[in-house]
PDB file of C-alpha atoms and ligand atoms in Angstrom:
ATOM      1  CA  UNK A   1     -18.550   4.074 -18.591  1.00  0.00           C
ATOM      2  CA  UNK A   2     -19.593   2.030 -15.558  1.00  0.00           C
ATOM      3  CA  UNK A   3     -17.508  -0.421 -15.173  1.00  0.00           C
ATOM      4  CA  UNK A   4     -14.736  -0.525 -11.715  1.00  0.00           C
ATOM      5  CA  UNK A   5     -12.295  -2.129 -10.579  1.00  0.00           C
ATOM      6  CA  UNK A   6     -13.774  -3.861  -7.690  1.00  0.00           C
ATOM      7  CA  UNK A   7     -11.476  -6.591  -5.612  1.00  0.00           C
ATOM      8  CA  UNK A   8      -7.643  -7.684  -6.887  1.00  0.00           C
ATOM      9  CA  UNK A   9      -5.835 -10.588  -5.258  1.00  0.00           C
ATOM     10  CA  UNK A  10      -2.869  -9.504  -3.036  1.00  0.00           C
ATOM     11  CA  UNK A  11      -0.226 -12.669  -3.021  1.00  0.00           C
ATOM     12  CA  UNK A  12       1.508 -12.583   0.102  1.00  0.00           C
ATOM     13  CA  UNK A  13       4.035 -14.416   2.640  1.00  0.00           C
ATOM     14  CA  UNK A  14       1.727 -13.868   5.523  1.00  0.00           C
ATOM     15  CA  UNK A  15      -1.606 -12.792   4.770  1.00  0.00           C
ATOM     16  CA  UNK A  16      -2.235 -12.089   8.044  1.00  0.00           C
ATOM     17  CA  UNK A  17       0.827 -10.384   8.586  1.00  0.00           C
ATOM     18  CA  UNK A  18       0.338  -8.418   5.560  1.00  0.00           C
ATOM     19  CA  UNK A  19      -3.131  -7.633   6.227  1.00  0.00           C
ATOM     20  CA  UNK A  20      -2.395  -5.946   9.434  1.00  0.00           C
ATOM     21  CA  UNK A  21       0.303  -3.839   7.764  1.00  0.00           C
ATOM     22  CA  UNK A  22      -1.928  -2.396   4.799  1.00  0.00           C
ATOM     23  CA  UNK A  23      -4.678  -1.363   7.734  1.00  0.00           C
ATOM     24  CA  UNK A  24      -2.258  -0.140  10.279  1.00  0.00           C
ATOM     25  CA  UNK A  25      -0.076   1.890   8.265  1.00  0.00           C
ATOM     26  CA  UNK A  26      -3.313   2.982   6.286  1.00  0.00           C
ATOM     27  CA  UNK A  27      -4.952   3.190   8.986  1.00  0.00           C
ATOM     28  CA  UNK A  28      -8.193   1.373   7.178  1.00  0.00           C
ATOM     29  CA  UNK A  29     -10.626  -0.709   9.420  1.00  0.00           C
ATOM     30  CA  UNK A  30      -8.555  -4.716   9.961  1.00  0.00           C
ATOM     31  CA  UNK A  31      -9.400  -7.224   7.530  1.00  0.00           C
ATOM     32  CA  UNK A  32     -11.997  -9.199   6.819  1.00  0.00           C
ATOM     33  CA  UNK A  33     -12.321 -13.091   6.295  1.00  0.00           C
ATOM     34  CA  UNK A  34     -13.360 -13.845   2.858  1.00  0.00           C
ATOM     35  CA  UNK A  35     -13.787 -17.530   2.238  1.00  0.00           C
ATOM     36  CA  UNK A  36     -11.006 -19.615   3.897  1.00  0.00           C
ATOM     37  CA  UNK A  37      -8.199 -18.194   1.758  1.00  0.00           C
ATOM     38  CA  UNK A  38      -8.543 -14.295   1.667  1.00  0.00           C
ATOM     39  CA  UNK A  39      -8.204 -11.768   3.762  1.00  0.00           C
ATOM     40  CA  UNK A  40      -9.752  -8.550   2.347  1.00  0.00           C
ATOM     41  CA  UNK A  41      -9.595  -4.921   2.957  1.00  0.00           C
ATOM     42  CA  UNK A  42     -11.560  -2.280   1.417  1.00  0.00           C
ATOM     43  CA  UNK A  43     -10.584   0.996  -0.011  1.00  0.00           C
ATOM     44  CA  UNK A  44     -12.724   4.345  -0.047  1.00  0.00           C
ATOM     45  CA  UNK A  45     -13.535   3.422  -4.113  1.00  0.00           C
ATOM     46  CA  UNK A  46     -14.784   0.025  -3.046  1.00  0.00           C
ATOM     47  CA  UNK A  47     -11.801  -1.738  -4.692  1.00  0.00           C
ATOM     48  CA  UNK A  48     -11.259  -4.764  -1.976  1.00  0.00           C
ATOM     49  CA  UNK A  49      -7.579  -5.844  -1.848  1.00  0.00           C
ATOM     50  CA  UNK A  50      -7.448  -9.800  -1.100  1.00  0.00           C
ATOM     51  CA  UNK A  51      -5.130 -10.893   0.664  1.00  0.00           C
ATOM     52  CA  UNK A  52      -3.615 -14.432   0.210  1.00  0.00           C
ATOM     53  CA  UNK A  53      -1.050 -16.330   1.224  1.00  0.00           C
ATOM     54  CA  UNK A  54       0.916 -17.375  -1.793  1.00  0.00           C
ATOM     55  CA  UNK A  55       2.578 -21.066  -2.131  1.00  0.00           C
ATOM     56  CA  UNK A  56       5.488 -20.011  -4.420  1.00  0.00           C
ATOM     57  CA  UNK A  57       7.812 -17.008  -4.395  1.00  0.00           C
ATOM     58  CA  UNK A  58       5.649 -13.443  -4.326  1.00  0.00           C
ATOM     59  CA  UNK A  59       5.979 -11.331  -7.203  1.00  0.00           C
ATOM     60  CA  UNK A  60       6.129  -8.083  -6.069  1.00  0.00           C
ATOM     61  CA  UNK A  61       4.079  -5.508  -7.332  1.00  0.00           C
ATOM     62  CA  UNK A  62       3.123  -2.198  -7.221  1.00  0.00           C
ATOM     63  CA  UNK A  63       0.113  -0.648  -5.154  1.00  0.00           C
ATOM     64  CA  UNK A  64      -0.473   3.492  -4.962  1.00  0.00           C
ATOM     65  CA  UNK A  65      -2.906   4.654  -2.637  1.00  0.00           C
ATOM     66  CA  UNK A  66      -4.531   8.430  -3.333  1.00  0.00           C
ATOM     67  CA  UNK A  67      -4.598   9.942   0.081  1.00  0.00           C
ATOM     68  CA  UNK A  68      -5.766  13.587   1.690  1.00  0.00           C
ATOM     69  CA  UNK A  69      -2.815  15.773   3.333  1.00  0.00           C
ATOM     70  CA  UNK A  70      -3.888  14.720   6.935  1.00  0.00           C
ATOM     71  CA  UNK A  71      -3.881  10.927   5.685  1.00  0.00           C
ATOM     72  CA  UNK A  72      -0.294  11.586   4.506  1.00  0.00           C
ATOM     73  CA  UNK A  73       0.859  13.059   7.471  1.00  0.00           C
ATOM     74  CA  UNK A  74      -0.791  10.250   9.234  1.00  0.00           C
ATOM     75  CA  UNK A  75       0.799   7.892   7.426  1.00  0.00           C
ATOM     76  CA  UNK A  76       4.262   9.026   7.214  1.00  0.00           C
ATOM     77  CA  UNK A  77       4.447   9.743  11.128  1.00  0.00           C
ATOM     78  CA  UNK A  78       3.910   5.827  10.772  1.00  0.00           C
ATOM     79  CA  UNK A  79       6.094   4.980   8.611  1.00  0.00           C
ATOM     80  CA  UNK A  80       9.113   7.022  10.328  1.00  0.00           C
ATOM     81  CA  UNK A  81       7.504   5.816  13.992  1.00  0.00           C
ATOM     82  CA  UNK A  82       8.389   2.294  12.656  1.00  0.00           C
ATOM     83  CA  UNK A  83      11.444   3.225  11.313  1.00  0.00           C
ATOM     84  CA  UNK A  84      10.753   1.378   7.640  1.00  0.00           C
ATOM     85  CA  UNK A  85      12.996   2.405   5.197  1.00  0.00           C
ATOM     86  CA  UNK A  86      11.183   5.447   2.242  1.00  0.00           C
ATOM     87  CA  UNK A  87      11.988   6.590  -1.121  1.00  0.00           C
ATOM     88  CA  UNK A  88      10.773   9.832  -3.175  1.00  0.00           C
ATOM     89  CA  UNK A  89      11.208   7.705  -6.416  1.00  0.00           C
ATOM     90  CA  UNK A  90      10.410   4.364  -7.645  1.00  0.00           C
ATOM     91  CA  UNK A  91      13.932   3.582  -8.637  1.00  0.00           C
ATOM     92  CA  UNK A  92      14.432   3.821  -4.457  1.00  0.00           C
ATOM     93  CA  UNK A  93      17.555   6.571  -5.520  1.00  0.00           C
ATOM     94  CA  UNK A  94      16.592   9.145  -3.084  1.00  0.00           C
ATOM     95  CA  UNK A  95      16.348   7.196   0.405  1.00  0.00           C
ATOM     96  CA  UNK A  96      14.792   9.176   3.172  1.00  0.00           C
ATOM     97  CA  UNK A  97      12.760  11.441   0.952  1.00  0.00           C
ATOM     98  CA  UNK A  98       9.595  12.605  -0.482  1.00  0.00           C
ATOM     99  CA  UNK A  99       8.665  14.417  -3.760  1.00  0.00           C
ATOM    100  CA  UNK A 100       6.792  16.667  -4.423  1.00  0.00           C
ATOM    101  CA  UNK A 101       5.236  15.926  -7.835  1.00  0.00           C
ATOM    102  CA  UNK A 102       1.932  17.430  -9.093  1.00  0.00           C
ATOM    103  CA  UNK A 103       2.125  19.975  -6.325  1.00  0.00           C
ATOM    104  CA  UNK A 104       1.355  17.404  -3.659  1.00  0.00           C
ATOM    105  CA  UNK A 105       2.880  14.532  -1.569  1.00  0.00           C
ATOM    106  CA  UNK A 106       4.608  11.000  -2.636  1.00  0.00           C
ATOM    107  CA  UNK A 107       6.472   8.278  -0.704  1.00  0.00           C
ATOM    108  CA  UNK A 108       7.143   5.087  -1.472  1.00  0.00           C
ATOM    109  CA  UNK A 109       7.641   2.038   1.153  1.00  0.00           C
ATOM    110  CA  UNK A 110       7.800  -1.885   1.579  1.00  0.00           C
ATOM    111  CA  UNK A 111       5.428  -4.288   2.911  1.00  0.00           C
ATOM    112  CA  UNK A 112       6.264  -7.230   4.702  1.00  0.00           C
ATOM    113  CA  UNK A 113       6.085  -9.273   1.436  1.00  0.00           C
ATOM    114  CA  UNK A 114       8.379  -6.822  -0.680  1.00  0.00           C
ATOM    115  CA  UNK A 115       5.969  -4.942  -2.627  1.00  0.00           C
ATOM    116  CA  UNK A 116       6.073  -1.668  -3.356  1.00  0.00           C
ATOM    117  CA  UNK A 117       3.139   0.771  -1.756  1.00  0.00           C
ATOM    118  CA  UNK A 118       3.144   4.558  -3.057  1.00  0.00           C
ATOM    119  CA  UNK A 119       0.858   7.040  -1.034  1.00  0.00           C
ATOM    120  CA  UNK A 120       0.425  10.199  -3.241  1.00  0.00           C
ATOM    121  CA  UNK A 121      -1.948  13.519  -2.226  1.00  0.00           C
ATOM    122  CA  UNK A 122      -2.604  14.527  -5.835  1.00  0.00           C
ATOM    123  CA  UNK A 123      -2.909  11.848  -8.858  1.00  0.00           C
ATOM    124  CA  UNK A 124      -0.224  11.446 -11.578  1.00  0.00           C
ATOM    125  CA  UNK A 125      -0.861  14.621 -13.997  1.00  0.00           C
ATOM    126  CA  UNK A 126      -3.674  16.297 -11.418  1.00  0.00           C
TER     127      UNK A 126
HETATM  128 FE1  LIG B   1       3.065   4.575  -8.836  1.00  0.00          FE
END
């Protein structure tokens, strides 16, 4: 099998705003102009997430990002430096915590536009 997911669209309040949230808080290089309407920022597996501002109430959705120990760390330090609010579960039931799943790392936290970012140090099942 060859085939990858390559680039998704990201719908957004502020694309900008947005943009510099996913590459802060990831700490990923800033965005790139892509045509006049996206904004796009690549991930280690190539997959480019688009940014766009979006004319009609954003749906949320759900992005997970598979990151080393040092990344999470990294990560979290910014999260808590900022003071955004964290979960350990999707249902957002355990507030201020982490799990532990898979014998690694999870978190779960907002961007700007309301949807939901996961950063995990082992994959689901791994
Ligand atoms: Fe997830």
């Amino acid at each position: 099998m060859t085939i990858k997911l390559n680039h998704t669209i990201v719908n957004v309040r502020d694309k900008r705003k947005s943009a510099d949230f996913f590459s802060e808080m990831l700490g990923l290089p800033k965005a790139k102009p892509f045509g006049s309407y996206f904004l796009g920022i690549q991930v280690a597996n190539e997959v480019t997430l688009d940014f766009c501002d979006a004319d009609y109430e954003v749906e949320k959705q759900h992005y997970a990002f598979l990151v080393s120990e040092k990344e999470f760390d990294e990560i979290f330090g910014r999260i808590k430096k900022r003071g955004l609010d964290y979960w350990a579960d999707p249902r957002k039931s355990q507030k201020g915590e982490i799990n532990h799943h898979d014998g690694g790392r999870g978190v779960y936290f907002e961007d700007p536009s309301g949807h939901f970012l996961e950063i995990i140090t082992r994959p689901y099942g791994g």
